[in-house]
Short mmCIF file of the N, C-alpha and C atoms (twelve columns), coordinates in Angstrom:
data_MODEL
# 
_entry.id   MODEL 
# 
loop_
_atom_site.group_PDB 
_atom_site.id 
_atom_site.type_symbol 
_atom_site.label_atom_id 
_atom_site.label_alt_id 
_atom_site.label_comp_id 
_atom_site.label_asym_id 
_atom_site.label_seq_id 
_atom_site.Cartn_x 
_atom_site.Cartn_y 
_atom_site.Cartn_z 
_atom_site.pdbx_PDB_model_num 
ATOM 1   N N  . MET A 1   31.521 200.350 151.867 1 
ATOM 2   C CA . MET A 1   32.337 199.648 150.795 1 
ATOM 3   C C  . MET A 1   33.726 200.185 150.718 1 
ATOM 4   N N  . ALA A 2   34.127 201.396 151.290 1 
ATOM 5   C CA . ALA A 2   35.577 201.817 151.289 1 
ATOM 6   C C  . ALA A 2   36.323 201.120 152.589 1 
ATOM 7   N N  . ALA A 3   35.777 200.666 153.174 1 
ATOM 8   C CA . ALA A 3   36.539 199.829 154.649 1 
ATOM 9   C C  . ALA A 3   37.132 198.823 154.093 1 
ATOM 10  N N  . GLY A 4   35.426 198.008 153.285 1 
ATOM 11  C CA . GLY A 4   36.195 196.744 153.051 1 
ATOM 12  C C  . GLY A 4   37.446 196.680 151.725 1 
ATOM 13  N N  . ALA A 5   36.962 197.794 150.430 1 
ATOM 14  C CA . ALA A 5   37.950 197.655 149.782 1 
ATOM 15  C C  . ALA A 5   39.521 198.153 149.981 1 
ATOM 16  N N  . CYS A 6   39.418 198.728 151.203 1 
ATOM 17  C CA . CYS A 6   41.008 200.065 151.991 1 
ATOM 18  C C  . CYS A 6   41.785 198.611 152.668 1 
ATOM 19  N N  . ALA A 7   40.984 197.833 153.139 1 
ATOM 20  C CA . ALA A 7   41.667 197.015 154.637 1 
ATOM 21  C C  . ALA A 7   42.467 196.393 153.859 1 
ATOM 22  N N  . HIS A 8   42.949 195.753 152.904 1 
ATOM 23  C CA . HIS A 8   44.132 195.056 152.834 1 
ATOM 24  C C  . HIS A 8   45.373 196.013 151.853 1 
ATOM 25  N N  . LEU A 9   45.112 197.181 151.513 1 
ATOM 26  C CA . LEU A 9   45.865 197.817 150.734 1 
ATOM 27  C C  . LEU A 9   47.457 198.102 151.460 1 
ATOM 28  N N  . THR A 10  48.252 198.334 150.821 1 
ATOM 29  C CA . THR A 10  49.280 199.300 151.383 1 
ATOM 30  C C  . THR A 10  49.523 199.892 151.370 1 
ATOM 31  N N  . ASP A 11  50.640 200.940 152.112 1 
ATOM 32  C CA . ASP A 11  50.706 202.095 152.235 1 
ATOM 33  C C  . ASP A 11  51.057 202.535 150.672 1 
ATOM 34  N N  . ALA A 12  51.726 201.837 149.692 1 
ATOM 35  C CA . ALA A 12  52.059 202.485 148.378 1 
ATOM 36  C C  . ALA A 12  51.083 202.546 147.321 1 
ATOM 37  N N  . ASP A 13  49.842 201.813 147.697 1 
ATOM 38  C CA . ASP A 13  48.849 201.596 146.875 1 
ATOM 39  C C  . ASP A 13  48.160 202.844 147.021 1 
ATOM 40  N N  . SER A 14  47.135 203.003 145.693 1 
ATOM 41  C CA . SER A 14  46.442 204.498 145.854 1 
ATOM 42  C C  . SER A 14  45.168 204.253 145.603 1 
ATOM 43  N N  . VAL A 15  44.753 205.395 145.829 1 
ATOM 44  C CA . VAL A 15  43.100 205.605 145.926 1 
ATOM 45  C C  . VAL A 15  42.805 206.967 145.276 1 
ATOM 46  N N  . ILE A 16  41.983 206.313 144.420 1 
ATOM 47  C CA . ILE A 16  41.572 208.067 143.791 1 
ATOM 48  C C  . ILE A 16  39.420 208.168 143.789 1 
ATOM 49  N N  . SER A 17  39.004 208.814 144.548 1 
ATOM 50  C CA . SER A 17  38.001 209.000 145.057 1 
ATOM 51  C C  . SER A 17  36.745 209.837 143.999 1 
ATOM 52  N N  . ASN A 18  35.428 209.928 144.763 1 
ATOM 53  C CA . ASN A 18  34.706 210.592 143.663 1 
ATOM 54  C C  . ASN A 18  34.099 212.157 144.813 1 
ATOM 55  N N  . HIS A 19  33.497 212.551 144.381 1 
ATOM 56  C CA . HIS A 19  32.595 213.985 145.177 1 
ATOM 57  C C  . HIS A 19  32.468 213.576 146.690 1 
ATOM 58  N N  . ARG A 20  32.116 212.280 146.960 1 
ATOM 59  C CA . ARG A 20  31.794 211.833 148.075 1 
ATOM 60  C C  . ARG A 20  32.796 210.968 149.471 1 
ATOM 61  N N  . GLY A 21  34.206 211.607 149.113 1 
ATOM 62  C CA . GLY A 21  35.432 210.857 149.363 1 
ATOM 63  C C  . GLY A 21  35.693 210.642 150.876 1 
ATOM 64  N N  . HIS A 22  35.107 211.502 151.723 1 
ATOM 65  C CA . HIS A 22  35.414 211.613 152.989 1 
ATOM 66  C C  . HIS A 22  35.859 210.167 153.605 1 
ATOM 67  N N  . GLY A 23  34.672 209.064 152.884 1 
ATOM 68  C CA . GLY A 23  35.048 207.811 153.727 1 
ATOM 69  C C  . GLY A 23  36.240 207.088 153.066 1 
ATOM 70  N N  . HIS A 24  36.433 207.146 151.805 1 
ATOM 71  C CA . HIS A 24  37.435 206.800 151.515 1 
ATOM 72  C C  . HIS A 24  38.938 207.116 151.906 1 
ATOM 73  N N  . CYS A 25  38.620 208.533 152.103 1 
ATOM 74  C CA . CYS A 25  40.247 208.753 152.834 1 
ATOM 75  C C  . CYS A 25  40.479 208.398 154.084 1 
ATOM 76  N N  . ILE A 26  39.239 208.404 154.943 1 
ATOM 77  C CA . ILE A 26  39.088 207.566 156.303 1 
ATOM 78  C C  . ILE A 26  39.804 206.053 156.116 1 
ATOM 79  N N  . ALA A 27  39.410 205.430 155.281 1 
ATOM 80  C CA . ALA A 27  39.475 203.964 154.869 1 
ATOM 81  C C  . ALA A 27  41.129 204.168 154.822 1 
ATOM 82  N N  . LYS A 28  41.514 204.668 153.983 1 
ATOM 83  C CA . LYS A 28  42.892 204.642 153.200 1 
ATOM 84  C C  . LYS A 28  43.642 205.174 154.738 1 
ATOM 85  N N  . GLY A 29  43.516 205.793 155.738 1 
ATOM 86  C CA . GLY A 29  44.078 205.896 156.945 1 
ATOM 87  C C  . GLY A 29  44.513 207.405 157.154 1 
ATOM 88  N N  . ALA A 30  43.522 208.379 156.414 1 
ATOM 89  C CA . ALA A 30  43.879 209.889 156.889 1 
ATOM 90  C C  . ALA A 30  43.589 210.463 158.042 1 
ATOM 91  N N  . LYS A 31  44.302 211.015 158.533 1 
ATOM 92  C CA . LYS A 31  44.168 211.631 159.854 1 
ATOM 93  C C  . LYS A 31  42.877 212.752 159.871 1 
ATOM 94  N N  . LEU A 32  42.235 212.148 161.261 1 
ATOM 95  C CA . LEU A 32  40.927 213.285 161.168 1 
ATOM 96  C C  . LEU A 32  40.933 214.525 161.452 1 
ATOM 97  N N  . ASP A 33  42.110 214.995 161.711 1 
ATOM 98  C CA . ASP A 33  42.198 216.270 162.088 1 
ATOM 99  C C  . ASP A 33  42.755 216.877 160.800 1 
ATOM 100 N N  . LEU A 34  43.631 216.496 160.150 1 
ATOM 101 C CA . LEU A 34  44.081 217.172 158.991 1 
ATOM 102 C C  . LEU A 34  42.787 217.035 157.865 1 
ATOM 103 N N  . MET A 35  41.945 215.872 157.863 1 
ATOM 104 C CA . MET A 35  40.790 215.906 157.257 1 
ATOM 105 C C  . MET A 35  39.653 217.098 157.211 1 
ATOM 106 N N  . MET A 36  39.475 216.987 158.537 1 
ATOM 107 C CA . MET A 36  38.384 218.041 158.923 1 
ATOM 108 C C  . MET A 36  38.743 219.721 158.881 1 
ATOM 109 N N  . ALA A 37  40.390 219.896 158.799 1 
ATOM 110 C CA . ALA A 37  40.946 221.193 158.596 1 
ATOM 111 C C  . ALA A 37  40.973 221.764 157.341 1 
ATOM 112 N N  . GLU A 38  41.291 220.735 156.208 1 
ATOM 113 C CA . GLU A 38  40.564 220.580 154.786 1 
ATOM 114 C C  . GLU A 38  39.267 221.247 154.514 1 
ATOM 115 N N  . LEU A 39  38.320 220.163 155.339 1 
ATOM 116 C CA . LEU A 39  36.984 220.473 155.116 1 
ATOM 117 C C  . LEU A 39  36.635 221.782 155.553 1 
ATOM 118 N N  . MET A 40  37.266 222.587 156.496 1 
ATOM 119 C CA . MET A 40  36.993 223.544 156.921 1 
ATOM 120 C C  . MET A 40  37.759 224.637 156.167 1 
ATOM 121 N N  . GLY A 41  38.512 224.549 155.451 1 
ATOM 122 C CA . GLY A 41  39.351 225.658 154.509 1 
ATOM 123 C C  . GLY A 41  40.496 226.112 154.862 1 
ATOM 124 N N  . ARG A 42  41.236 225.249 156.017 1 
ATOM 125 C CA . ARG A 42  41.798 226.002 156.888 1 
ATOM 126 C C  . ARG A 42  43.521 225.498 156.642 1 
ATOM 127 N N  . GLU A 43  44.371 226.289 156.951 1 
ATOM 128 C CA . GLU A 43  45.748 225.727 156.189 1 
ATOM 129 C C  . GLU A 43  46.482 224.292 156.431 1 
ATOM 130 N N  . ALA A 44  45.920 223.806 157.514 1 
ATOM 131 C CA . ALA A 44  46.317 222.830 158.232 1 
ATOM 132 C C  . ALA A 44  46.228 221.704 157.237 1 
ATOM 133 N N  . GLY A 45  45.103 221.782 157.040 1 
ATOM 134 C CA . GLY A 45  44.447 220.338 155.904 1 
ATOM 135 C C  . GLY A 45  45.534 220.011 154.716 1 
ATOM 136 N N  . TYR A 46  45.127 218.949 154.316 1 
ATOM 137 C CA . TYR A 46  45.826 217.993 153.825 1 
ATOM 138 C C  . TYR A 46  45.980 219.140 152.317 1 
ATOM 139 N N  . CYS A 47  45.574 219.664 151.886 1 
ATOM 140 C CA . CYS A 47  45.660 220.852 150.656 1 
ATOM 141 C C  . CYS A 47  45.813 222.198 151.046 1 
ATOM 142 N N  . ARG A 48  46.024 222.372 152.250 1 
ATOM 143 C CA . ARG A 48  46.462 223.637 153.105 1 
ATOM 144 C C  . ARG A 48  44.960 224.150 152.834 1 
ATOM 145 N N  . GLY A 49  43.920 223.835 152.788 1 
ATOM 146 C CA . GLY A 49  42.554 224.054 152.717 1 
ATOM 147 C C  . GLY A 49  41.915 224.504 151.212 1 
ATOM 148 N N  . LEU A 50  42.902 224.400 150.373 1 
ATOM 149 C CA . LEU A 50  42.322 224.831 148.874 1 
ATOM 150 C C  . LEU A 50  41.444 223.376 148.565 1 
ATOM 151 N N  . GLY A 51  41.300 222.206 148.712 1 
ATOM 152 C CA . GLY A 51  40.979 221.310 148.222 1 
ATOM 153 C C  . GLY A 51  39.376 221.349 148.595 1 
ATOM 154 N N  . GLY A 52  39.007 221.339 149.864 1 
ATOM 155 C CA . GLY A 52  38.024 221.388 150.353 1 
ATOM 156 C C  . GLY A 52  37.461 219.893 150.361 1 
ATOM 157 N N  . SER A 53  35.736 219.501 150.467 1 
ATOM 158 C CA . SER A 53  35.462 218.673 150.121 1 
ATOM 159 C C  . SER A 53  35.736 217.831 149.104 1 
ATOM 160 N N  . MET A 54  35.481 218.988 148.057 1 
ATOM 161 C CA . MET A 54  35.394 218.142 146.839 1 
ATOM 162 C C  . MET A 54  36.269 217.276 146.221 1 
ATOM 163 N N  . HIS A 55  37.452 218.202 146.378 1 
ATOM 164 C CA . HIS A 55  38.780 217.788 146.022 1 
ATOM 165 C C  . HIS A 55  39.880 217.403 147.023 1 
ATOM 166 N N  . ILE A 56  39.748 216.818 148.053 1 
ATOM 167 C CA . ILE A 56  40.340 216.470 149.137 1 
ATOM 168 C C  . ILE A 56  41.456 215.358 148.331 1 
ATOM 169 N N  . ALA A 57  42.716 215.445 148.637 1 
ATOM 170 C CA . ALA A 57  44.059 214.389 148.170 1 
ATOM 171 C C  . ALA A 57  44.652 214.746 149.207 1 
ATOM 172 N N  . ALA A 58  45.539 213.670 149.897 1 
ATOM 173 C CA . ALA A 58  46.748 213.180 150.654 1 
ATOM 174 C C  . ALA A 58  47.803 212.631 149.970 1 
ATOM 175 N N  . LEU A 59  48.686 213.124 149.289 1 
ATOM 176 C CA . LEU A 59  49.573 212.377 148.782 1 
ATOM 177 C C  . LEU A 59  50.608 211.693 149.222 1 
ATOM 178 N N  . ASP A 60  51.054 212.137 150.619 1 
ATOM 179 C CA . ASP A 60  51.425 211.506 151.287 1 
ATOM 180 C C  . ASP A 60  51.581 209.730 152.019 1 
ATOM 181 N N  . LEU A 61  49.656 209.823 151.629 1 
ATOM 182 C CA . LEU A 61  49.012 208.835 151.625 1 
ATOM 183 C C  . LEU A 61  48.470 207.829 150.618 1 
ATOM 184 N N  . ASN A 62  48.963 208.386 149.277 1 
ATOM 185 C CA . ASN A 62  48.268 207.934 148.041 1 
ATOM 186 C C  . ASN A 62  47.392 207.964 147.920 1 
ATOM 187 N N  . ILE A 63  46.509 209.182 148.261 1 
ATOM 188 C CA . ILE A 63  45.199 209.475 147.864 1 
ATOM 189 C C  . ILE A 63  45.567 210.476 146.979 1 
ATOM 190 N N  . LEU A 64  45.057 209.837 145.740 1 
ATOM 191 C CA . LEU A 64  45.691 210.909 144.778 1 
ATOM 192 C C  . LEU A 64  44.460 211.873 144.201 1 
ATOM 193 N N  . GLY A 65  43.508 212.054 145.121 1 
ATOM 194 C CA . GLY A 65  42.123 213.256 144.980 1 
ATOM 195 C C  . GLY A 65  41.132 212.537 145.116 1 
ATOM 196 N N  . ALA A 66  40.178 213.508 144.864 1 
ATOM 197 C CA . ALA A 66  38.754 213.613 144.813 1 
ATOM 198 C C  . ALA A 66  38.333 214.195 143.774 1 
ATOM 199 N N  . ASN A 67  36.875 213.821 142.981 1 
ATOM 200 C CA . ASN A 67  36.589 214.725 141.721 1 
ATOM 201 C C  . ASN A 67  35.086 214.777 141.728 1 
ATOM 202 N N  . GLY A 68  34.881 216.207 141.215 1 
ATOM 203 C CA . GLY A 68  33.509 216.535 141.352 1 
ATOM 204 C C  . GLY A 68  32.916 216.045 139.957 1 
ATOM 205 N N  . ILE A 69  33.480 215.941 139.022 1 
ATOM 206 C CA . ILE A 69  32.937 215.316 137.817 1 
ATOM 207 C C  . ILE A 69  32.387 213.878 137.736 1 
ATOM 208 N N  . VAL A 70  31.509 213.372 137.457 1 
ATOM 209 C CA . VAL A 70  31.167 212.250 137.594 1 
ATOM 210 C C  . VAL A 70  31.625 211.338 136.854 1 
ATOM 211 N N  . ALA A 71  32.607 209.865 137.680 1 
ATOM 212 C CA . ALA A 71  33.599 208.957 137.024 1 
ATOM 213 C C  . ALA A 71  34.858 209.248 136.659 1 
ATOM 214 N N  . ALA A 72  34.955 210.976 136.576 1 
ATOM 215 C CA . ALA A 72  36.321 211.392 135.919 1 
ATOM 216 C C  . ALA A 72  37.711 210.807 136.712 1 
ATOM 217 N N  . GLY A 73  37.686 210.410 137.951 1 
ATOM 218 C CA . GLY A 73  38.625 209.732 138.795 1 
ATOM 219 C C  . GLY A 73  39.076 208.695 137.863 1 
ATOM 220 N N  . VAL A 74  38.206 207.733 137.029 1 
ATOM 221 C CA . VAL A 74  38.658 206.151 136.450 1 
ATOM 222 C C  . VAL A 74  39.841 206.260 135.463 1 
ATOM 223 N N  . PRO A 75  39.871 207.425 135.043 1 
ATOM 224 C CA . PRO A 75  40.665 207.372 133.875 1 
ATOM 225 C C  . PRO A 75  41.967 207.736 134.430 1 
ATOM 226 N N  . ILE A 76  41.963 208.738 135.661 1 
ATOM 227 C CA . ILE A 76  43.047 208.907 136.486 1 
ATOM 228 C C  . ILE A 76  43.779 207.591 136.895 1 
ATOM 229 N N  . GLY A 77  42.600 206.913 137.563 1 
ATOM 230 C CA . GLY A 77  43.110 205.546 138.122 1 
ATOM 231 C C  . GLY A 77  44.059 204.550 137.140 1 
ATOM 232 N N  . ALA A 78  43.405 204.636 135.927 1 
ATOM 233 C CA . ALA A 78  43.997 204.013 134.819 1 
ATOM 234 C C  . ALA A 78  45.328 204.554 134.585 1 
ATOM 235 N N  . GLY A 79  45.788 205.876 134.150 1 
ATOM 236 C CA . GLY A 79  46.958 206.381 134.344 1 
ATOM 237 C C  . GLY A 79  47.991 205.904 135.608 1 
ATOM 238 N N  . ALA A 80  47.316 206.005 136.998 1 
ATOM 239 C CA . ALA A 80  47.922 205.629 137.767 1 
ATOM 240 C C  . ALA A 80  48.499 203.898 137.753 1 
ATOM 241 N N  . ALA A 81  47.669 203.584 137.739 1 
ATOM 242 C CA . ALA A 81  48.176 202.042 137.062 1 
ATOM 243 C C  . ALA A 81  49.134 201.363 136.045 1 
ATOM 244 N N  . LEU A 82  48.899 202.150 135.038 1 
ATOM 245 C CA . LEU A 82  49.636 202.144 133.714 1 
ATOM 246 C C  . LEU A 82  51.121 202.345 134.332 1 
ATOM 247 N N  . ALA A 83  51.250 203.789 135.519 1 
ATOM 248 C CA . ALA A 83  52.465 204.375 135.565 1 
ATOM 249 C C  . ALA A 83  53.156 203.014 136.612 1 
ATOM 250 N N  . ASN A 84  52.230 202.702 137.430 1 
ATOM 251 C CA . ASN A 84  53.057 201.546 138.320 1 
ATOM 252 C C  . ASN A 84  53.283 199.915 137.355 1 
ATOM 253 N N  . LYS A 85  52.412 199.778 136.224 1 
ATOM 254 C CA . LYS A 85  52.832 198.718 135.522 1 
ATOM 255 C C  . LYS A 85  54.511 198.738 134.630 1 
ATOM 256 N N  . LEU A 86  54.746 200.044 134.072 1 
ATOM 257 C CA . LEU A 86  55.453 200.656 133.541 1 
ATOM 258 C C  . LEU A 86  56.781 200.589 134.380 1 
ATOM 259 N N  . ARG A 87  56.771 200.645 135.651 1 
ATOM 260 C CA . ARG A 87  57.753 201.376 136.565 1 
ATOM 261 C C  . ARG A 87  58.094 199.378 137.443 1 
ATOM 262 N N  . LYS A 88  56.955 198.273 136.727 1 
ATOM 263 C CA . LYS A 88  56.988 197.347 137.211 1 
ATOM 264 C C  . LYS A 88  57.221 197.143 138.968 1 
ATOM 265 N N  . ALA A 89  56.084 198.090 139.120 1 
ATOM 266 C CA . ALA A 89  56.062 198.137 140.723 1 
ATOM 267 C C  . ALA A 89  54.512 197.466 141.139 1 
ATOM 268 N N  . ASP A 90  55.066 196.878 141.932 1 
ATOM 269 C CA . ASP A 90  53.938 195.945 142.767 1 
ATOM 270 C C  . ASP A 90  52.812 196.539 143.419 1 
ATOM 271 N N  . ARG A 91  51.906 197.389 143.010 1 
ATOM 272 C CA . ARG A 91  50.673 198.472 143.573 1 
ATOM 273 C C  . ARG A 91  49.456 198.388 142.813 1 
ATOM 274 N N  . VAL A 92  48.430 198.497 143.852 1 
ATOM 275 C CA . VAL A 92  47.141 198.435 143.651 1 
ATOM 276 C C  . VAL A 92  46.696 199.956 143.375 1 
ATOM 277 N N  . VAL A 93  46.146 200.157 142.364 1 
ATOM 278 C CA . VAL A 93  45.324 201.389 142.361 1 
ATOM 279 C C  . VAL A 93  43.299 201.463 142.189 1 
ATOM 280 N N  . ILE A 94  42.899 201.966 143.206 1 
ATOM 281 C CA . ILE A 94  41.445 201.720 143.484 1 
ATOM 282 C C  . ILE A 94  40.742 202.719 142.895 1 
ATOM 283 N N  . SER A 95  39.682 203.144 142.057 1 
ATOM 284 C CA . SER A 95  39.020 204.029 141.639 1 
ATOM 285 C C  . SER A 95  37.563 203.744 141.890 1 
ATOM 286 N N  . PHE A 96  37.321 204.926 142.876 1 
ATOM 287 C CA . PHE A 96  35.986 204.786 143.678 1 
ATOM 288 C C  . PHE A 96  34.797 205.073 142.570 1 
ATOM 289 N N  . PHE A 97  33.800 204.949 142.262 1 
ATOM 290 C CA . PHE A 97  32.914 205.708 141.242 1 
ATOM 291 C C  . PHE A 97  31.330 205.350 141.770 1 
ATOM 292 N N  . GLY A 98  30.326 205.829 141.699 1 
ATOM 293 C CA . GLY A 98  28.758 205.807 141.966 1 
ATOM 294 C C  . GLY A 98  28.343 205.050 140.782 1 
ATOM 295 N N  . ASP A 99  27.034 204.538 141.003 1 
ATOM 296 C CA . ASP A 99  26.517 204.062 140.039 1 
ATOM 297 C C  . ASP A 99  25.989 204.826 138.748 1 
ATOM 298 N N  . GLY A 100 25.784 206.189 139.247 1 
ATOM 299 C CA . GLY A 100 25.643 207.243 138.008 1 
ATOM 300 C C  . GLY A 100 26.911 207.016 136.994 1 
ATOM 301 N N  . GLY A 101 28.195 206.853 137.586 1 
ATOM 302 C CA . GLY A 101 29.367 206.926 136.976 1 
ATOM 303 C C  . GLY A 101 29.216 205.637 135.664 1 
ATOM 304 N N  . ALA A 102 28.759 204.593 136.147 1 
ATOM 305 C CA . ALA A 102 28.731 203.472 135.146 1 
ATOM 306 C C  . ALA A 102 27.953 203.506 133.643 1 
ATOM 307 N N  . ASN A 103 27.396 204.776 134.157 1 
ATOM 308 C CA . ASN A 103 26.730 205.184 132.694 1 
ATOM 309 C C  . ASN A 103 27.913 205.860 131.568 1 
ATOM 310 N N  . GLN A 104 28.961 206.923 132.136 1 
ATOM 311 C CA . GLN A 104 29.593 207.537 131.658 1 
ATOM 312 C C  . GLN A 104 30.899 207.148 130.680 1 
ATOM 313 N N  . GLY A 105 30.865 207.351 129.232 1 
ATOM 314 C CA . GLY A 105 31.745 206.776 128.306 1 
ATOM 315 C C  . GLY A 105 32.990 206.690 128.824 1 
ATOM 316 N N  . VAL A 106 33.427 207.446 129.769 1 
ATOM 317 C CA . VAL A 106 34.721 207.573 130.187 1 
ATOM 318 C C  . VAL A 106 35.415 206.275 130.663 1 
ATOM 319 N N  . VAL A 107 34.004 205.618 131.639 1 
ATOM 320 C CA . VAL A 107 34.167 204.530 132.159 1 
ATOM 321 C C  . VAL A 107 34.776 203.223 131.250 1 
ATOM 322 N N  . HIS A 108 33.571 203.352 130.090 1 
ATOM 323 C CA . HIS A 108 33.911 202.073 129.202 1 
ATOM 324 C C  . HIS A 108 35.102 202.168 128.353 1 
ATOM 325 N N  . GLU A 109 35.211 203.451 128.062 1 
ATOM 326 C CA . GLU A 109 36.479 203.867 127.207 1 
ATOM 327 C C  . GLU A 109 37.760 203.716 128.055 1 
ATOM 328 N N  . THR A 110 37.856 203.923 129.446 1 
ATOM 329 C CA . THR A 110 39.005 203.521 130.179 1 
ATOM 330 C C  . THR A 110 39.375 201.686 130.393 1 
ATOM 331 N N  . MET A 111 37.988 200.895 130.315 1 
ATOM 332 C CA . MET A 111 38.476 199.372 130.504 1 
ATOM 333 C C  . MET A 111 38.662 199.170 129.191 1 
ATOM 334 N N  . ASN A 112 38.664 199.777 128.277 1 
ATOM 335 C CA . ASN A 112 39.411 199.163 127.257 1 
ATOM 336 C C  . ASN A 112 40.660 199.543 126.720 1 
ATOM 337 N N  . LEU A 113 41.028 200.025 127.879 1 
ATOM 338 C CA . LEU A 113 42.614 200.525 127.764 1 
ATOM 339 C C  . LEU A 113 43.118 199.138 127.953 1 
# 
């Protein structure tokens, strides 16, 4: 799913991930050595080893982060999309969430924005 969704994104487009964001990072173009360093808690990682698997982010690639809370990336994605709209930037934001996230109120509240 991530490969197809990210295939036509530009470098300026953003991705917000869930607790299983490794594939999303790879699909957006993350370097595997930096990603693995992050997963192993090494300072050479994208978040200097502090984000780890659950909270990996690569701001230079517009990967705005992963989140361990179910569907918590959806309102973050809406905020990023609103920022793009207000700046009149021609950018796309994708927020990934799983089937369990579809039941969360925050998803429906965000869709009402």
